[in-house]
Every structure is written in structure tokens, then in C-alpha cells.
Short mmCIF file of C-alpha atoms in Angstrom, two decimals:
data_model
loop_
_atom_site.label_atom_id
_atom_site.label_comp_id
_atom_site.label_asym_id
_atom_site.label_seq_id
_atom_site.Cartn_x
_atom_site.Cartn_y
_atom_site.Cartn_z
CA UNK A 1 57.28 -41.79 24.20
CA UNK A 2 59.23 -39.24 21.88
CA UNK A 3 61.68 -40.22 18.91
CA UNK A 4 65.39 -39.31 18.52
CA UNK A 5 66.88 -39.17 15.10
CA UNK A 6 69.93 -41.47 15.04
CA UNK A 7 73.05 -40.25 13.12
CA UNK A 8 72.38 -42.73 10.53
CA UNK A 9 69.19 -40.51 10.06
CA UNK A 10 70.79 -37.51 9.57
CA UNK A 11 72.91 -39.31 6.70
CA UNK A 12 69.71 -40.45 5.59
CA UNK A 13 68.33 -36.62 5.62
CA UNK A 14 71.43 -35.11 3.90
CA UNK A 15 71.05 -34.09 -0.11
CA UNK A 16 71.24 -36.91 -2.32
CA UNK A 17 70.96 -39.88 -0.41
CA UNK A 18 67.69 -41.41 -0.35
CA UNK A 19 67.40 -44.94 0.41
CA UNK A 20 64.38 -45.15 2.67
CA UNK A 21 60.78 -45.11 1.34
CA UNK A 22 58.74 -41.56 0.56
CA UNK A 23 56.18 -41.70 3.69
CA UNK A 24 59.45 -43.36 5.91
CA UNK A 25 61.53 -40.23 4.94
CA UNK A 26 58.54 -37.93 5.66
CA UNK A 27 57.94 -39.64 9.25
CA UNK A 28 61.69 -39.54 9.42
CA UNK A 29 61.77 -35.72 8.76
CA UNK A 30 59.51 -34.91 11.48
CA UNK A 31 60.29 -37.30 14.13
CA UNK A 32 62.85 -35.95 16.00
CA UNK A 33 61.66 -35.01 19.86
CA UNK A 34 58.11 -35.42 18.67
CA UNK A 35 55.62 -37.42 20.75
CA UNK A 36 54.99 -40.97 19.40
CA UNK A 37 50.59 -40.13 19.36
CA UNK A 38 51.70 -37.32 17.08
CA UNK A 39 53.14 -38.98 14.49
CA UNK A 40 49.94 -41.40 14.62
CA UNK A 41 47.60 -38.21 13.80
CA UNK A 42 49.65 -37.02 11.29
CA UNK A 43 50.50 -40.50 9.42
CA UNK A 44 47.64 -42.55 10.20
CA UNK A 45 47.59 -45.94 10.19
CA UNK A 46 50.25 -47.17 8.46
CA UNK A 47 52.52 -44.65 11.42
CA UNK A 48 53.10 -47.69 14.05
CA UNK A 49 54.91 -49.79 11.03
CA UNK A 50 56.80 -47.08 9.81
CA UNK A 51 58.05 -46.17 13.48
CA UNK A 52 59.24 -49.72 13.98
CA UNK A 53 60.84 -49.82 10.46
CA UNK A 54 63.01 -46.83 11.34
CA UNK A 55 63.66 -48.37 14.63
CA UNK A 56 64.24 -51.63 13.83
CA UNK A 57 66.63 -50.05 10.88
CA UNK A 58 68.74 -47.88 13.43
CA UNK A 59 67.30 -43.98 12.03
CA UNK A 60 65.51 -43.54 15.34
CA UNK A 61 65.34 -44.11 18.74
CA UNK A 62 62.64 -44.50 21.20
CA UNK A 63 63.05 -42.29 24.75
CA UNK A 64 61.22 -42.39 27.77
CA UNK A 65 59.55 -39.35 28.66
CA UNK A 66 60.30 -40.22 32.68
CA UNK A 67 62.98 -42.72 33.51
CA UNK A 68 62.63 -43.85 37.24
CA UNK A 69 65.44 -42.02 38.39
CA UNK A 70 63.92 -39.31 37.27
CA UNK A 71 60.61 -39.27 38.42
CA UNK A 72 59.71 -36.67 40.98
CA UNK A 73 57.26 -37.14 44.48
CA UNK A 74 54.12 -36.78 44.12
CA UNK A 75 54.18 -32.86 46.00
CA UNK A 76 57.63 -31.68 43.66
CA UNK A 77 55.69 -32.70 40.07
CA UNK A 78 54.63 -29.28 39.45
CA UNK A 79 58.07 -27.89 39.95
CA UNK A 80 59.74 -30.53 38.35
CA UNK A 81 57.73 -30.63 35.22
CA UNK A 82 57.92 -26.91 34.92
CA UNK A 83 62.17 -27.59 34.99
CA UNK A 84 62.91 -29.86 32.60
CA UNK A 85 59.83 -28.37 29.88
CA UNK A 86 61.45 -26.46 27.16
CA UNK A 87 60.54 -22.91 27.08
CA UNK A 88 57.69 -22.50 24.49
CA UNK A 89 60.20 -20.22 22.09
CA UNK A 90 62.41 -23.35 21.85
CA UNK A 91 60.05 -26.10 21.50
CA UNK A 92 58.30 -23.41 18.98
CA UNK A 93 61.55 -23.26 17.00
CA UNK A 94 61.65 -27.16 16.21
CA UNK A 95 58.08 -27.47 15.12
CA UNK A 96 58.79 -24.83 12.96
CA UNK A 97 62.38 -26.43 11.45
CA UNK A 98 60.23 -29.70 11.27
CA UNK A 99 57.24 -28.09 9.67
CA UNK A 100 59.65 -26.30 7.07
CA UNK A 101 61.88 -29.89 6.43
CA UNK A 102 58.88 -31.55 5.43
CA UNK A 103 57.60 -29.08 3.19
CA UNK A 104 61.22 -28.64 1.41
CA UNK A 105 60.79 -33.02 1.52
CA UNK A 106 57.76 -32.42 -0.10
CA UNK A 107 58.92 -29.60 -2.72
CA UNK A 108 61.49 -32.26 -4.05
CA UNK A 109 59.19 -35.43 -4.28
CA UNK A 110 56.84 -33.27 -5.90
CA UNK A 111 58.07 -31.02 -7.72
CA UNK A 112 62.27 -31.18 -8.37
CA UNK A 113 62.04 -33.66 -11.51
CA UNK A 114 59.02 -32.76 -13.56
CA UNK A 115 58.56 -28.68 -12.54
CA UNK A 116 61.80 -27.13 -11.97
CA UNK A 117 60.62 -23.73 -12.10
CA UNK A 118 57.67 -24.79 -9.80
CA UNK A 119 60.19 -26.61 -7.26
CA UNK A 120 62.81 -23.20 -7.40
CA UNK A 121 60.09 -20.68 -6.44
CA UNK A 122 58.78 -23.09 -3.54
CA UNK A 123 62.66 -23.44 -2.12
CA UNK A 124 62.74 -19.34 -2.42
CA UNK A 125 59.77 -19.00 -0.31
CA UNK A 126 60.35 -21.97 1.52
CA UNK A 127 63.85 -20.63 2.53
CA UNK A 128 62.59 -17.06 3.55
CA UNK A 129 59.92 -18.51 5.14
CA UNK A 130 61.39 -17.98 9.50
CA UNK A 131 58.09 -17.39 11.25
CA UNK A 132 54.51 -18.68 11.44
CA UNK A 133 52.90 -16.40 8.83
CA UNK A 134 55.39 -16.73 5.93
CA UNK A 135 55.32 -20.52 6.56
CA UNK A 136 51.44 -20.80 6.17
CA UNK A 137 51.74 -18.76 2.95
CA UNK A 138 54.55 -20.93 1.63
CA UNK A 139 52.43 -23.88 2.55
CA UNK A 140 49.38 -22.39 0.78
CA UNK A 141 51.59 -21.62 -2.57
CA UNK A 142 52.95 -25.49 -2.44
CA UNK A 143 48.84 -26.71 -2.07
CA UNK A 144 47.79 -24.42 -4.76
CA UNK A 145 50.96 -25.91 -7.05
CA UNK A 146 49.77 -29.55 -5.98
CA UNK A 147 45.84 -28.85 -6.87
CA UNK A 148 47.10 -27.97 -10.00
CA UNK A 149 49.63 -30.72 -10.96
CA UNK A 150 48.38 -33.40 -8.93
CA UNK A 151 44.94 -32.32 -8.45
CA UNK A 152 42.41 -31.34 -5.94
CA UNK A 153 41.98 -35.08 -4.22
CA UNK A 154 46.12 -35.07 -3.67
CA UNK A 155 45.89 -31.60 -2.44
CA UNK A 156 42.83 -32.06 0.02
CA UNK A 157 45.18 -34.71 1.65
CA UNK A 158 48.54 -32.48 1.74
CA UNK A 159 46.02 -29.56 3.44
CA UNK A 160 45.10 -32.24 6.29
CA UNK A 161 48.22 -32.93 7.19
CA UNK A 162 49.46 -29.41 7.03
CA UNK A 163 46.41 -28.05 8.82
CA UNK A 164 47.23 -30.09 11.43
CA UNK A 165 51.26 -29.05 11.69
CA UNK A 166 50.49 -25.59 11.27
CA UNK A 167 48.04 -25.71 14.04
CA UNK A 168 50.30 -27.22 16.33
CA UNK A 169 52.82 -23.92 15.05
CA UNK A 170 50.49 -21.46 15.99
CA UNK A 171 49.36 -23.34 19.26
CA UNK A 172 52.85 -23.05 20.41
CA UNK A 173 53.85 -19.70 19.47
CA UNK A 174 50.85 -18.38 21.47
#
């Protein structure tokens, strides 16, 4: 099952308006057309509750990957599939935008109230940042500022998470 952002998610998401939890708006950020199990690896746990929160709250929705209607015989699958896949470029494209929300989601929880400076030069390279590379060595700059502020046990947990989204970048840009 994959996620749709509702528009009362995109309110949510827009400057200034935060009414939802930290991890909710992080699951929030990244949810959009993203696989359900995804979500799971990258949240944990707690990921099911959170889903069902936003749900339940009207932020997301939940859509079937195959509706019957939809559903092609058994011979036509390959075909069919192959149709209605996004080209890699595309579904490259939003992994990226995701990747690059939650790491500007990040820079403000982080960073916007007790390091300006810190938070301005993140944006700056979070903002040039339009391709695989230059994200991974934003996302490197924003672990090295958390070791240091937060320190090395908030840090090691940030580098999971972004390990894992970064991988998931480079596997579909390949």
C-alpha cells in the first residue's frame, strides 16, 4: 500500500504552521507515494501508529497498489506492470525532493532556534543541493553539525536513517 498526502498535509507542510508532532511531521514529509514497508524501515516501530494518526487525522491517504479493475491476466502482467511504473528518472526525482524535505525538516528542528548560523549554511547547501552527490555531502555537513551539538549517540541515529534514504537515492538513479 502507498500513502497520498492530503491537502490538509500540504497546509500542514507549509512555513509556519506546525501542529502535528516532530516524528508525525517527519513521516508526514516523506510519505507521499512511498510504500507503506518503507516507512516501517525508516521509522521503526512506533511507524504503524503514526500512519494511522495521520490517517485517522485526514493528512494522508491510503491507495491500493492494484484495484480490481485494474488488475491485468495473468499472460499481460509483464506488460502491464512495465505501463503504469514510473520511469526511474521520475520516481528518482521524488525520493530525492523527499530526501531533501526531510533534511530541510530536520535543519529547522535542529538547528533554526538555538544555531542560526548553523541552520543558514545547512539551507544554502541544502538548497543547492539537485543531485545525488551534493545531497550526500549536505547530509554529511548536517551529521557532522548534529555530532557536535547533539552528540555522537543523536548523530549515529540521524546516519541510520539517512543511510538508508540515500541508499534508496542512489539505487534508483542507477
Amino acid at each position: 500500500m502507498q500513502l497520498q498526502k492530503t491537502a490538509k498535509a500540504l497546509e500542514e507542510l507549509q512555513p509556519g504552521r506546525r501542529s502535528l508532532p516532530q516524528r508525525a511531521r517527519s513521516l508526514l514529509l516523506m510519505a507521499d507515494r512511498r510504500p507503506e514497508h518503507e516507512l516501517h524501515e525508516i521509522f521503526g516501530a512506533e511507524a504503524g501508529s503514526l500512519i494511522q494518526q495521520l490517517i485517522d487525522s485526514g493528512h494522508l491517504l491510503r491507495l491500493a497498489h492494484d484495484t480490481p479493475a485494474e488488475t491485468p491476466p495473468p499472460r499481460m502482467a509483464p506488460v502491464q506492470a512495465a505501463a503504469t511504473t514510473p520511469p526511474p528518472a521520475a520516481a528518482s526525482a521524488l525520493n530525492l525532493a523527499g530526501t531533501r524535505m526531510y533534511l530541510f525538516d530536520l535543519c529547522e528542528r535542529m538547528f533554526a532556534n538555538r544555531h542560526e548560523d548553523q541552520a543558514r549554511v545547512l539551507r544554502e547547501l541544502l538548497r543547492e543541493a539537485r543531485d545525488l552527490p551534493a545531497l550526500q555531502a549536505a547530509a554529511l555537513s548536517m551529521l557532522e553539525a548534529v555530532q557536535h551539538h547533539a552528540g555522537e549517540e543523536r548523530a549515529q541515529a540521524l546516519r541510520e536513517r539517512l543511510q538508508h534514504l540515500l541508499q534508496q537515492e542512489a539505487a534508483a538513479g542507477a
